[in-house]
Short mmCIF file of C-alpha atoms and ligand atoms in Angstrom, two decimals:
data_model
loop_
_atom_site.label_atom_id
_atom_site.label_comp_id
_atom_site.label_asym_id
_atom_site.label_seq_id
_atom_site.Cartn_x
_atom_site.Cartn_y
_atom_site.Cartn_z
CA UNK J 1 32.85 -14.22 4.78
CA UNK J 2 29.44 -12.88 3.46
CA UNK J 3 27.99 -13.68 6.80
CA UNK J 4 29.74 -10.64 8.71
CA UNK J 5 28.53 -7.55 7.16
CA UNK J 6 25.85 -7.40 4.71
CA UNK J 7 25.64 -4.22 2.16
CA UNK J 8 22.94 -2.97 -0.37
CA UNK J 9 24.30 -0.77 -3.24
CA UNK J 10 23.11 2.80 -3.59
CA UNK J 11 20.96 1.50 -6.50
CA UNK J 12 19.35 -1.13 -4.28
CA UNK J 13 18.11 1.16 -1.46
CA UNK J 14 14.29 0.93 -1.12
CA UNK J 15 12.64 3.78 -3.05
CA UNK J 16 8.92 3.63 -1.46
CA UNK J 17 8.00 3.46 2.33
CA UNK J 18 5.67 0.71 3.98
CA UNK J 19 2.54 2.28 5.16
CA UNK J 20 1.03 -0.41 7.40
CA UNK J 21 -2.27 0.98 7.90
CA UNK J 22 -4.00 -0.97 5.30
CA UNK J 23 -2.65 -4.17 6.59
CA UNK J 24 -4.24 -3.31 10.05
CA UNK J 25 -7.55 -2.67 8.58
CA UNK J 26 -8.89 -5.73 10.39
CA UNK J 27 -7.50 -4.55 13.69
CA UNK J 28 -8.66 -1.02 13.62
CA UNK J 29 -11.09 0.34 15.87
CA UNK J 30 -13.84 3.01 15.14
CA UNK J 31 -12.51 6.57 15.16
CA UNK J 32 -12.83 9.49 16.19
CA UNK J 33 -11.67 10.02 19.59
CA UNK J 34 -13.94 10.97 22.47
CA UNK J 35 -12.19 14.48 23.16
CA UNK J 36 -9.98 16.89 21.20
CA UNK J 37 -12.31 18.26 18.60
CA UNK J 38 -10.95 21.83 18.64
CA UNK J 39 -7.63 20.28 18.68
CA UNK J 40 -7.95 18.83 15.32
CA UNK J 41 -9.17 21.68 13.84
CA UNK J 42 -5.70 23.27 14.70
CA UNK J 43 -3.49 21.11 13.15
CA UNK J 44 -3.27 22.22 9.46
CA UNK J 45 -1.93 25.46 10.92
CA UNK J 46 0.77 23.75 12.20
CA UNK J 47 1.47 20.49 10.36
CA UNK J 48 3.31 20.00 7.14
CA UNK J 49 0.53 19.48 5.05
CA UNK J 50 2.12 16.59 3.28
CA UNK J 51 2.94 14.62 6.73
CA UNK J 52 -0.86 15.13 7.66
CA UNK J 53 -1.89 13.41 4.15
CA UNK J 54 0.55 10.54 5.13
CA UNK J 55 -0.48 10.29 8.72
CA UNK J 56 -3.99 8.71 7.65
CA UNK J 57 -3.03 7.45 4.04
CA UNK J 58 -4.76 4.11 2.81
CA UNK J 59 -2.00 3.46 0.35
CA UNK J 60 0.46 0.32 1.31
CA UNK J 61 3.42 1.92 -0.71
CA UNK J 62 4.20 5.54 -0.61
CA UNK J 63 6.97 6.58 -2.80
CA UNK J 64 10.21 8.45 -1.90
CA UNK J 65 10.82 11.31 -3.85
CA UNK J 66 13.53 11.33 -6.07
CA UNK J 67 15.06 14.36 -4.36
CA UNK J 68 15.10 12.86 -0.93
CA UNK J 69 16.39 9.65 -1.98
CA UNK J 70 19.58 11.76 -3.19
CA UNK J 71 19.64 13.17 0.49
CA UNK J 72 19.40 9.48 1.84
CA UNK J 73 22.12 8.66 -0.10
CA UNK J 74 24.27 11.49 1.11
CA UNK J 75 23.60 10.75 4.88
CA UNK J 76 24.91 7.19 4.36
CA UNK J 77 22.03 5.14 3.32
CA UNK J 78 21.60 2.16 2.83
CA UNK J 79 23.59 1.52 6.13
CA UNK J 80 25.15 -1.93 6.93
CA UNK J 81 23.87 -4.76 8.70
CA UNK J 82 26.40 -6.01 10.81
CA UNK J 83 26.96 -9.55 12.74
CA UNK J 84 28.25 -9.17 16.33
CA UNK J 85 30.39 -12.10 16.34
CA UNK J 86 32.63 -10.57 19.18
CA UNK J 87 29.80 -10.75 21.09
CA UNK J 88 28.48 -14.23 20.08
CA UNK J 89 31.75 -15.35 21.14
CA UNK J 90 31.73 -13.95 24.46
CA UNK J 91 28.55 -15.13 25.24
CA UNK J 92 29.11 -18.77 23.68
CA UNK J 93 25.40 -18.80 22.10
CA UNK J 94 24.43 -20.51 19.37
CA UNK J 95 22.40 -17.53 18.27
CA UNK J 96 23.38 -14.84 15.45
CA UNK J 97 23.40 -11.38 16.57
CA UNK J 98 22.84 -8.94 13.83
CA UNK J 99 22.87 -5.24 14.28
CA UNK J 100 21.18 -2.54 12.09
CA UNK J 101 23.84 0.26 11.84
CA UNK J 102 21.39 3.55 12.38
CA UNK J 103 24.31 4.87 14.68
CA UNK J 104 26.14 5.53 11.53
CA UNK J 105 23.90 8.35 10.88
CA UNK J 106 25.73 11.82 10.89
CA UNK J 107 24.29 13.14 13.81
CA UNK J 108 24.25 9.81 15.56
CA UNK J 109 20.75 8.33 15.37
CA UNK J 110 17.82 7.10 13.28
CA UNK J 111 15.81 10.22 13.83
CA UNK J 112 17.61 11.89 10.64
CA UNK J 113 15.60 9.31 8.38
CA UNK J 114 12.06 11.52 9.18
CA UNK J 115 13.92 14.70 9.82
CA UNK J 116 14.99 15.05 6.20
CA UNK J 117 11.47 13.97 4.81
CA UNK J 118 10.01 16.30 7.00
CA UNK J 119 12.49 19.38 6.22
CA UNK J 120 11.93 18.25 2.34
CA UNK J 121 7.91 18.38 2.48
CA UNK J 122 8.17 21.54 4.80
CA UNK J 123 10.53 23.61 2.14
CA UNK J 124 8.23 22.06 -0.70
CA UNK J 125 5.13 23.93 1.29
CA UNK J 126 6.87 27.51 1.60
CA UNK J 127 7.38 26.76 5.25
CA UNK J 128 10.43 29.32 6.55
CA UNK J 129 10.76 27.72 10.10
CA UNK J 130 10.40 24.19 11.69
CA UNK J 131 9.90 24.35 15.51
CA UNK J 132 10.47 21.21 17.80
CA UNK J 133 10.87 19.62 20.92
CA UNK J 134 13.62 17.12 22.05
CA UNK J 135 14.37 14.91 25.14
CA UNK J 136 17.91 13.32 24.64
CA UNK J 137 18.61 15.79 22.12
CA UNK J 138 19.01 13.44 19.31
CA UNK J 139 15.80 14.63 17.56
CA UNK J 140 16.70 18.48 17.78
CA UNK J 141 19.99 17.52 16.42
CA UNK J 142 18.46 15.74 13.38
CA UNK J 143 16.28 18.28 12.95
CA UNK J 144 18.79 20.68 12.74
CA UNK J 145 20.83 18.83 10.34
CA UNK J 146 17.78 18.50 7.96
CA UNK J 147 16.60 22.24 8.60
CA UNK J 148 20.22 23.22 7.34
CA UNK J 149 20.17 21.04 4.32
CA UNK J 150 17.16 22.50 3.11
CA UNK J 151 17.65 26.03 4.34
CA UNK J 152 14.81 26.16 6.89
CA UNK J 153 14.97 27.87 10.32
CA UNK J 154 14.67 25.66 13.15
CA UNK J 155 13.95 26.22 16.67
CA UNK J 156 14.56 23.68 19.44
CA UNK J 157 12.49 23.39 22.80
CA UNK J 158 14.73 20.81 24.93
CA UNK J 159 13.86 18.98 28.04
CA UNK J 160 15.60 21.10 30.81
CA UNK J 161 17.06 18.47 32.74
CA UNK J 162 18.87 16.97 29.73
CA UNK J 163 19.75 20.35 28.04
CA UNK J 164 21.84 20.82 31.08
CA UNK J 165 24.13 18.14 30.64
CA UNK J 166 24.73 17.76 27.30
CA UNK J 167 26.34 21.18 26.26
CA UNK J 168 28.64 19.50 23.19
CA UNK J 169 25.16 18.52 21.65
CA UNK J 170 23.81 21.92 22.16
CA UNK J 171 26.47 23.31 20.73
CA UNK J 172 26.34 21.11 17.70
CA UNK J 173 22.96 22.24 17.08
CA UNK J 174 23.67 25.81 17.22
CA UNK J 175 26.60 24.99 15.11
CA UNK J 176 23.84 24.04 12.52
CA UNK J 177 22.19 27.46 12.92
CA UNK J 178 19.23 26.42 15.22
CA UNK J 179 17.91 28.43 18.26
CA UNK J 180 18.11 26.10 21.27
CA UNK J 181 15.58 26.73 24.35
CA UNK J 182 15.82 24.79 27.68
CA UNK J 183 11.99 23.68 28.50
CA UNK J 184 10.42 25.29 30.27
CA UNK J 185 11.36 28.25 28.91
CA UNK J 186 9.99 32.07 29.05
CA UNK J 187 9.16 32.07 25.37
CA UNK J 188 5.59 30.64 25.96
CA UNK J 189 2.84 30.90 28.02
CA UNK J 190 2.99 27.41 29.12
CA UNK J 191 6.53 27.57 30.05
CA UNK J 192 6.18 30.85 31.87
CA UNK J 193 3.25 29.30 34.25
CA UNK J 194 5.38 26.08 34.97
CA UNK J 195 8.72 28.26 35.86
CA UNK J 196 6.62 30.55 38.17
CA UNK J 197 5.48 27.49 39.90
CA UNK J 198 8.78 26.18 39.93
CA UNK J 199 12.05 27.83 38.59
CA UNK J 200 14.14 24.54 38.60
CA UNK J 201 11.47 22.76 36.75
CA UNK J 202 13.47 19.46 34.94
CA UNK J 203 10.61 19.54 32.02
CA UNK J 204 9.28 17.01 30.24
CA UNK J 205 9.05 15.81 26.57
CA UNK J 206 5.19 16.52 26.89
CA UNK J 207 5.74 20.21 28.22
CA UNK J 208 8.31 20.59 25.45
CA UNK J 209 5.89 19.71 22.88
CA UNK J 210 3.55 21.93 24.21
CA UNK J 211 6.06 24.98 24.11
CA UNK J 212 6.74 24.11 20.56
CA UNK J 213 3.11 23.65 19.58
CA UNK J 214 2.56 27.26 21.12
CA UNK J 215 5.58 28.73 19.33
CA UNK J 216 4.78 27.22 16.04
CA UNK J 217 0.80 28.50 16.22
CA UNK J 218 1.85 32.20 16.11
CA UNK J 219 3.14 32.25 12.79
CA UNK J 220 2.24 31.00 9.51
CA UNK J 221 5.42 30.26 7.97
CA UNK J 222 6.30 28.08 10.75
CA UNK J 223 5.28 24.42 11.09
CA UNK J 224 5.80 21.97 13.60
CA UNK J 225 7.92 18.69 13.33
CA UNK J 226 7.51 15.58 15.68
CA UNK J 227 9.99 13.23 15.65
CA UNK J 228 8.37 9.84 17.00
CA UNK J 229 4.99 8.42 18.09
CA UNK J 230 2.80 9.84 14.98
CA UNK J 231 2.20 7.75 11.83
CA UNK J 232 3.95 9.33 9.31
CA UNK J 233 7.20 9.53 11.59
CA UNK J 234 7.01 5.51 11.68
CA UNK J 235 6.17 5.41 7.90
CA UNK J 236 9.36 7.39 7.12
CA UNK J 237 11.53 5.05 9.51
CA UNK J 238 10.55 2.06 7.77
CA UNK J 239 13.31 2.49 5.22
CA UNK J 240 15.26 0.63 8.25
CA UNK J 241 13.32 -2.20 8.26
CA UNK J 242 12.78 -2.49 4.31
CA UNK J 243 16.53 -2.51 4.06
CA UNK J 244 17.08 -4.84 6.72
CA UNK J 245 14.45 -7.10 4.83
CA UNK J 246 16.72 -6.99 1.81
CA UNK J 247 19.76 -7.74 3.56
CA UNK J 248 18.61 -10.67 5.11
CA UNK J 249 17.16 -11.99 1.70
CA UNK J 250 20.96 -11.36 0.45
CA UNK J 251 21.89 -14.07 3.00
CA UNK J 252 19.00 -16.43 2.84
CA UNK J 253 18.37 -16.01 6.06
CA UNK J 254 15.64 -14.60 8.37
CA UNK J 255 15.31 -12.68 11.79
CA UNK J 256 13.37 -15.28 14.35
CA UNK J 257 13.56 -12.41 17.34
CA UNK J 258 13.82 -8.54 16.55
CA UNK J 259 14.76 -6.35 19.37
CA UNK J 260 14.47 -2.34 19.50
CA UNK J 261 14.59 0.19 22.46
CA UNK J 262 11.21 1.63 22.89
CA UNK J 263 10.26 5.52 23.90
CA UNK J 264 7.89 6.64 21.50
CA UNK J 265 8.19 3.64 19.20
CA UNK J 266 9.64 5.09 15.69
CA UNK J 267 13.06 3.18 15.51
CA UNK J 268 11.57 0.08 16.61
CA UNK J 269 8.73 0.51 14.44
CA UNK J 270 10.81 1.58 11.51
CA UNK J 271 12.99 -1.51 12.17
CA UNK J 272 9.91 -3.88 12.57
CA UNK J 273 6.99 -3.02 10.66
CA UNK J 274 7.67 -4.28 7.29
CA UNK J 275 8.56 -7.72 9.12
CA UNK J 276 5.17 -6.90 11.05
CA UNK J 277 3.39 -6.64 7.54
CA UNK J 278 4.50 -10.73 6.82
CA UNK J 279 3.61 -11.69 10.33
CA UNK J 280 0.27 -10.12 10.19
CA UNK J 281 -0.29 -11.92 6.89
CA UNK J 282 0.53 -15.17 8.17
CA UNK J 283 3.69 -15.48 6.27
CA UNK J 284 6.22 -15.46 9.11
CA UNK J 285 6.67 -16.03 12.53
CA UNK J 286 8.98 -13.85 14.53
CA UNK J 287 8.90 -12.65 18.33
CA UNK J 288 9.16 -9.01 18.82
CA UNK J 289 10.71 -7.24 21.93
CA UNK J 290 10.43 -3.87 22.78
CA UNK J 291 12.95 -2.85 25.39
CA UNK J 292 12.02 -0.16 27.67
CA UNK J 293 12.77 1.68 30.85
CA UNK J 294 11.01 1.49 34.33
CA UNK J 295 11.05 5.30 34.08
CA UNK J 296 8.15 5.07 31.60
CA UNK J 297 7.20 1.74 30.61
CA UNK J 298 4.14 3.36 28.49
CA UNK J 299 3.50 -0.42 26.86
CA UNK J 300 2.37 -1.31 29.93
CA UNK J 301 0.24 1.21 30.70
CA UNK J 302 -3.48 1.62 30.17
CA UNK J 303 -4.97 1.45 26.49
CA UNK J 304 -6.81 4.29 25.97
CA UNK J 305 -7.37 7.73 24.35
CA UNK J 306 -4.76 10.16 25.69
CA UNK J 307 -3.34 13.59 24.91
CA UNK J 308 0.41 13.68 23.15
CA UNK J 309 1.09 16.88 25.05
CA UNK J 310 1.13 18.19 28.93
CA UNK J 311 -1.06 21.15 28.06
CA UNK J 312 -3.63 19.26 26.00
CA UNK J 313 -2.83 21.23 22.82
CA UNK J 314 -2.58 18.07 20.62
CA UNK J 315 -5.76 15.68 19.44
CA UNK J 316 -6.19 12.61 21.85
CA UNK J 317 -4.29 9.15 20.32
CA UNK J 318 -5.37 5.89 21.10
CA UNK J 319 -2.19 4.33 22.71
CA UNK J 320 -0.48 2.45 25.69
CA UNK J 321 -0.12 5.59 28.10
CA UNK J 322 0.92 6.28 31.72
CA UNK J 323 -0.96 9.45 31.42
CA UNK J 324 -0.06 12.91 29.93
CA UNK J 325 0.51 14.74 33.32
CA UNK J 326 3.20 12.25 34.85
CA UNK J 327 6.61 13.25 35.78
CA UNK J 328 8.53 10.45 35.07
CA UNK J 329 12.01 9.89 37.29
CA UNK J 330 14.78 11.51 34.97
CA UNK J 331 17.32 8.88 33.48
CA UNK J 332 20.33 9.26 31.02
CA UNK J 333 18.31 7.16 28.31
CA UNK J 334 16.27 10.25 28.05
CA UNK J 335 15.02 9.50 24.67
CA UNK J 336 13.24 6.48 25.98
CA UNK J 337 11.23 9.01 28.79
CA UNK J 338 7.84 9.35 27.19
CA UNK J 339 4.16 8.51 28.57
CA UNK J 340 2.53 7.04 25.43
CA UNK J 341 3.71 4.53 22.85
CA UNK J 342 2.65 5.19 19.17
CA UNK J 343 -0.62 4.47 18.30
CA UNK J 344 0.49 1.75 15.56
CA UNK J 345 2.52 -0.03 17.85
CA UNK J 346 0.26 0.14 20.58
CA UNK J 347 -2.48 -1.40 18.69
CA UNK J 348 0.11 -4.38 17.60
CA UNK J 349 0.65 -4.76 21.15
CA UNK J 350 -2.95 -5.10 21.97
CA UNK J 351 -3.32 -8.09 19.58
CA UNK J 352 -0.42 -9.45 21.55
CA UNK J 353 2.01 -9.03 18.73
CA UNK J 354 4.76 -7.17 21.01
CA UNK J 355 6.60 -8.36 24.14
CA UNK J 356 8.03 -5.90 26.31
CA UNK J 357 10.47 -5.55 29.08
CA UNK J 358 11.24 -2.53 31.24
CA UNK J 359 14.71 -1.97 32.82
CA UNK J 360 15.70 -0.74 36.16
CA UNK J 361 15.99 3.05 36.58
CA UNK J 362 19.49 3.28 37.88
CA UNK J 363 20.58 1.91 34.07
CA UNK J 364 23.71 0.12 35.43
CA UNK J 365 22.31 -3.28 34.19
CA UNK J 366 21.55 -1.52 30.59
CA UNK J 367 24.69 0.65 30.45
CA UNK J 368 26.84 -2.30 31.36
CA UNK J 369 25.56 -4.01 28.20
CA UNK J 370 26.93 -0.98 26.03
CA UNK J 371 29.84 -1.62 27.68
CA UNK J 372 30.41 -5.41 26.91
CA UNK J 373 29.64 -4.65 23.17
CA UNK J 374 32.12 -1.71 23.18
CA UNK J 375 34.37 -4.18 24.28
CA UNK J 376 33.65 -7.15 21.70
CA UNK J 377 32.65 -5.49 18.81
CA UNK J 378 33.93 -1.49 19.41
CA UNK J 379 30.52 -0.27 18.83
CA UNK J 380 29.54 2.68 21.41
CA UNK J 381 25.66 2.69 21.39
CA UNK J 382 23.80 5.56 22.57
CA UNK J 383 22.19 5.03 26.42
CA UNK J 384 18.69 4.53 24.83
CA UNK J 385 20.32 2.04 22.60
CA UNK J 386 21.66 0.39 25.65
CA UNK J 387 18.50 -1.00 26.26
CA UNK J 388 18.07 -3.02 23.16
CA UNK J 389 21.67 -4.16 23.82
CA UNK J 390 20.87 -5.45 26.88
CA UNK J 391 17.72 -7.37 25.61
CA UNK J 392 19.55 -8.62 23.07
CA UNK J 393 22.14 -10.17 25.48
CA UNK J 394 19.68 -11.57 27.89
CA UNK J 395 18.00 -13.25 24.67
CA UNK J 396 21.43 -14.72 23.46
CA UNK J 397 21.99 -16.42 26.57
CA UNK J 398 18.57 -17.94 27.09
CA UNK J 399 19.26 -19.40 23.69
CA UNK J 400 22.47 -20.70 25.06
CA UNK J 401 20.98 -22.06 27.92
CA UNK J 402 18.02 -23.52 26.11
CA UNK J 403 20.41 -24.71 22.93
CA UNK J 404 18.36 -22.76 20.54
CA UNK J 405 19.71 -21.48 17.34
CA UNK J 406 17.63 -18.44 17.06
CA UNK J 407 18.55 -15.30 14.77
CA UNK J 408 18.51 -12.07 16.57
CA UNK J 409 18.08 -8.49 15.06
CA UNK J 410 18.91 -5.60 16.92
CA UNK J 411 18.82 -2.01 15.94
CA UNK J 412 21.24 0.00 16.85
CA UNK J 413 19.26 3.15 17.04
CA UNK J 414 21.97 5.59 17.71
CA UNK J 415 25.80 6.18 18.85
CA UNK J 416 26.66 7.28 22.08
CA UNK J 417 29.71 9.60 21.60
CA UNK J 418 28.09 12.94 22.58
CA UNK J 419 26.63 11.05 26.15
CA UNK J 420 29.63 9.99 27.88
CA UNK J 421 28.76 11.90 30.72
CA UNK J 422 26.10 9.82 31.32
CA UNK J 423 28.10 6.51 30.88
CA UNK J 424 30.52 8.08 33.07
CA UNK J 425 27.87 8.82 36.17
CA UNK J 426 26.22 5.10 35.92
CA UNK J 427 29.70 3.10 35.25
CA UNK J 428 31.99 5.73 37.64
CA UNK J 429 34.41 5.85 34.78
CA UNK J 430 36.42 8.84 36.21
CA UNK J 431 36.64 7.34 39.53
CA UNK J 432 38.59 4.29 38.25
C1 PLP G 501 14.84 9.33 20.23
C2 PLP G 501 15.47 8.13 20.44
C3 PLP G 501 15.16 6.65 20.62
C4 PLP G 501 13.56 6.79 21.19
O1 PLP G 501 12.77 7.17 20.50
P1 PLP G 501 11.82 6.11 19.56
O2 PLP G 501 10.90 7.06 18.92
O3 PLP G 501 11.36 5.35 20.47
O4 PLP G 501 12.82 5.49 18.69
C5 PLP G 501 15.98 5.62 20.77
N1 PLP G 501 17.19 5.83 20.38
C6 PLP G 501 18.13 6.81 20.02
C7 PLP G 501 19.35 6.90 19.69
C8 PLP G 501 16.99 8.10 19.80
O5 PLP G 501 17.61 9.00 19.26
#
């Protein structure tokens, strides 16, 4: 029985985040970036100070404050590791397939892990309002929850193309008390300029970030929160991988293949970084696979310095990027539609430690994987997560063909209950 669901007791929750930067020292390339000096000076005005400290920390372990641990428990951490037995049987694979259940988060995604940490540090600093961008809407919802728990105001700039097809998620943010704007909006200079050129502009994450940063820089009691890409975001997310490590230790097993979907890299990084630590130190061998979309296969782009936003307000980051001014085709798994990959994950990729695969834009192939898992194991994953689901299924089939007994671990980054219109459009549910 013990090999179906593995739980940690509340008192077994990890009490420190894992910062991989010191372990990466041997790989790191010389800073500073070639451009972006002006942008760097601006940062302390808009960023939460403790997050900025953590961004460049040289400590391997960073204590999770007691008050924050309490909130992690309240949002149902630690989260189970569950074996997808139904899927294994259907595929007749000798592989084991384990899922980490971030989809059990109250707003439906892993993003709550960093949202809560950022809101906590902002509150301690005396910040009154958090501003952010959101693509798929999960980040905006997660930050709305966090702001509400810590009694902060919250403003969300939401990529217009997605804002328009997810009214349920918009209302959820408003129910938390957030202000929500479709981006580009008429609230900022960047937005007004783009709207003038094209009134139906679908927006992009890079544009929404520019708008949010412009808004946040107008008021000193306001800070800007980012939901992915940056080092401190990945740091907070390592709670996922640290729990997963303990869970595998409990049953005396260890993953040989780890899979996550990859937009900016925060769920993939949070899930895998503690394991990467062991791989880098030569203690383990694991195959890591990042599942992406052909709309923005950023890990297959160019490794160079690039802006994180459209308007070139952010400092430049060294990352795999497709260019900050691209207009990627819309997809329903919109959380994966970002031009660059987190600098930490990009560095690991550069050193050949991450495999990547990009799936077609029509999304039928990935959404059908979500449907298979819904039917075999009863779990409805987020459109973004369906990319990881597809990858896990394909790997498990390969294991069957080659007779390999791998242990596959896949991160269920979120649930899809608020994204049914996307599944309907692609799978044609209402026509059936
Ligand atoms: C935002 C999001 C993603 C993509 O972002 P990453 O930073 O790459 O994790 C993936 N899955 C879900 C459920 C998300 O909300």
